[in-house]
PDB file of C-alpha atoms in Angstrom:
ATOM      1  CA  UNK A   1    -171.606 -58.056 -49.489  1.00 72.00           C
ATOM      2  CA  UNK A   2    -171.924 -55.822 -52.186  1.00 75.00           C
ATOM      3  CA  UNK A   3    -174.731 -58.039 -54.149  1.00 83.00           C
ATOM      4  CA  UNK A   4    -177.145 -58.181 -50.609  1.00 88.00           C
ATOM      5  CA  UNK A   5    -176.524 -54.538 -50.891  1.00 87.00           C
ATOM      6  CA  UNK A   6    -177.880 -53.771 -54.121  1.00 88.00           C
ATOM      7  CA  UNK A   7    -180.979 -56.110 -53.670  1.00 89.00           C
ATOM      8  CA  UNK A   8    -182.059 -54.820 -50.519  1.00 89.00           C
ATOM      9  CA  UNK A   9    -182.095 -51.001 -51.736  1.00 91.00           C
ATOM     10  CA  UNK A  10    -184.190 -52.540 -54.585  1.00 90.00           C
ATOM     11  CA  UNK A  11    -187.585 -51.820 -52.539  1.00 90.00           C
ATOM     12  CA  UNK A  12    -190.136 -52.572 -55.405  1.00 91.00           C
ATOM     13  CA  UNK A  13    -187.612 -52.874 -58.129  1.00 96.00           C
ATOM     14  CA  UNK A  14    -187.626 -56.006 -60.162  1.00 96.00           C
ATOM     15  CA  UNK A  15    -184.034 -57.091 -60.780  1.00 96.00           C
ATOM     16  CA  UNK A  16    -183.137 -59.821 -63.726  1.00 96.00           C
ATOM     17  CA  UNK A  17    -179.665 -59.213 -63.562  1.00 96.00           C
ATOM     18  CA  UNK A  18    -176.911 -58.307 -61.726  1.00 93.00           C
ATOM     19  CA  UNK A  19    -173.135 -58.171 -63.032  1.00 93.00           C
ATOM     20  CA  UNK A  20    -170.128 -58.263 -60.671  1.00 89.00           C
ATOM     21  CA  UNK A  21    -166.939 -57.132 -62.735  1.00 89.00           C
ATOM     22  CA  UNK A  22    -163.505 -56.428 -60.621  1.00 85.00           C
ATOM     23  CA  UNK A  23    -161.572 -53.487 -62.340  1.00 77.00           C
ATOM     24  CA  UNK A  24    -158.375 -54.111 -60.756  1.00 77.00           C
ATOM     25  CA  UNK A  25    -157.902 -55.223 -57.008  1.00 77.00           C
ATOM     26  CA  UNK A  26    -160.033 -52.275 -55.265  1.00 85.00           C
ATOM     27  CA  UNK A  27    -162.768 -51.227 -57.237  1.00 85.00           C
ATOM     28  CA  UNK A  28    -166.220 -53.073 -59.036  1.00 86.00           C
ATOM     29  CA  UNK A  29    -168.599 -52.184 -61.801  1.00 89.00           C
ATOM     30  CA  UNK A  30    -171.673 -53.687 -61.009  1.00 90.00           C
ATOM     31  CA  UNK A  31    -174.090 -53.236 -63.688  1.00 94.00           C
ATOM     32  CA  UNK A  32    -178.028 -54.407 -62.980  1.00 95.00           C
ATOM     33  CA  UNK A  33    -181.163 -54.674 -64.724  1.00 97.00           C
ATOM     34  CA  UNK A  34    -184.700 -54.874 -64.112  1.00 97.00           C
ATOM     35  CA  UNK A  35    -188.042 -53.677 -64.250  1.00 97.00           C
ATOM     36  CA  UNK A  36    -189.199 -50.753 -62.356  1.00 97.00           C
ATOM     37  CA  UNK A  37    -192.745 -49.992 -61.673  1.00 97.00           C
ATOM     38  CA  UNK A  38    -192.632 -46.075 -62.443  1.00 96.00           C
ATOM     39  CA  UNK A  39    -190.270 -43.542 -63.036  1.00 96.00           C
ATOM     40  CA  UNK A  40    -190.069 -41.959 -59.725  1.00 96.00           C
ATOM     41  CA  UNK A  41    -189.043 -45.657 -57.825  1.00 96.00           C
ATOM     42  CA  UNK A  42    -186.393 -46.005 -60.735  1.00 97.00           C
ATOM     43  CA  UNK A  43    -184.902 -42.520 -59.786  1.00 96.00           C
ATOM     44  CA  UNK A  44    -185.173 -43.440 -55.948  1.00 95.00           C
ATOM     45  CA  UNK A  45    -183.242 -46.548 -56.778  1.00 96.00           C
ATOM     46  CA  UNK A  46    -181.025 -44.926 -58.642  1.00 95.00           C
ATOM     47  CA  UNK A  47    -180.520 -42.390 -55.435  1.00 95.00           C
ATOM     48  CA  UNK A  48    -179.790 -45.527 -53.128  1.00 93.00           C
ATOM     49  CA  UNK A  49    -177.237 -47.189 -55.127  1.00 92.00           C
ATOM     50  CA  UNK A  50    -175.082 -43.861 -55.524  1.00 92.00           C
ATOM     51  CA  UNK A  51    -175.227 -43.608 -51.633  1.00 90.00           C
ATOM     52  CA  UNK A  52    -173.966 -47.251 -51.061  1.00 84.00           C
ATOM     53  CA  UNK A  53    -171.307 -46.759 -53.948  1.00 84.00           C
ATOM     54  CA  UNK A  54    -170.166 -43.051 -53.121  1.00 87.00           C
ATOM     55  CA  UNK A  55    -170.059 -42.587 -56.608  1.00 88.00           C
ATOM     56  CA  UNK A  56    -172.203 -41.194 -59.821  1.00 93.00           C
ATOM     57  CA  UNK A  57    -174.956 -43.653 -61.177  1.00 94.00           C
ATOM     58  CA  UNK A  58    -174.604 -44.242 -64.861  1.00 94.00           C
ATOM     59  CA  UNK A  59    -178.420 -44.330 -66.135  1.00 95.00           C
ATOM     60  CA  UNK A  60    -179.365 -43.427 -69.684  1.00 94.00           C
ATOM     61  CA  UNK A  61    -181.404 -40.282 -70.229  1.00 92.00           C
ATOM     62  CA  UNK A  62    -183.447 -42.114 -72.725  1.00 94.00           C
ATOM     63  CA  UNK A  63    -184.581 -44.804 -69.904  1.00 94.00           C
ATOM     64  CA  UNK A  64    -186.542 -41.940 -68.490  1.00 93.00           C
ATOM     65  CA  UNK A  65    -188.820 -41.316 -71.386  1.00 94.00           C
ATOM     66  CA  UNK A  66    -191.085 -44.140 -70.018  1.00 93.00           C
ATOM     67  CA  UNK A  67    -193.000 -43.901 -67.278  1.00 94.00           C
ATOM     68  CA  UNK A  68    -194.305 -47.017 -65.968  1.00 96.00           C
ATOM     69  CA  UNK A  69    -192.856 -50.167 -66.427  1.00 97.00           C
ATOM     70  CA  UNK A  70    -189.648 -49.204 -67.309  1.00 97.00           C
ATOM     71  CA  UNK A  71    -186.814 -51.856 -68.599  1.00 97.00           C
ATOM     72  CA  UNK A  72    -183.278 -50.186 -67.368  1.00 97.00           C
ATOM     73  CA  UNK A  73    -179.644 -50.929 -67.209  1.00 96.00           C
ATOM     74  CA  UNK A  74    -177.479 -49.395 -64.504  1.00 95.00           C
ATOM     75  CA  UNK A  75    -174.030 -48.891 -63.650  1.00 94.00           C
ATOM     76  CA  UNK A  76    -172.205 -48.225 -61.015  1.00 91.00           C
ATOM     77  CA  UNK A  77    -168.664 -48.312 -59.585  1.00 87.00           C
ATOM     78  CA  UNK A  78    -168.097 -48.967 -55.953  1.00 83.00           C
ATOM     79  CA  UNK A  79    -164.385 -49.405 -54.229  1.00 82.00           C
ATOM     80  CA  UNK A  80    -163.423 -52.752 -52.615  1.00 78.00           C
ATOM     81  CA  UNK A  81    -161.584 -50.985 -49.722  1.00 75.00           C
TER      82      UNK A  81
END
């Protein structure tokens, strides 16, 4: 399941949301938020989810200019087949 996915590459990551959206009949945007304790376990989360979804990471630029603590919103697109 592609929810028990995201949660257990979450490894320290506080997550308050996460967003299940079918685009069509084979692909999802999933888009999660949370809390992450620095900026280096956002970027390793960030890291997992593209390798589960095979696909780019969308994560604003201007997420990064904190470094601890760090309120984020990601996106990502993974295929149902």
């Amino acid at each position: 399941d592609l929810v028990e996915e995201v949660v257990v590459a979450r490894n320290g990551i506080e997550l308050n949301s996460i967003s299940v959206a079918r685009d069509g009949t084979d692909t999802a945007t999933i888009i999660i938020q949370g809390i992450a304790p620095t900026r280096e376990s956002l970027l390793a989360f960030k890291s997992r989810l593209e390798a589960i979804s095979g696909k780019p990471v969308t994560l604003p630029v201007s997420t990064l200019a904190v470094s601890k603590n760090i309120s984020f919103s990601l996106q990502l697109s993974k295929s149902l087949q």
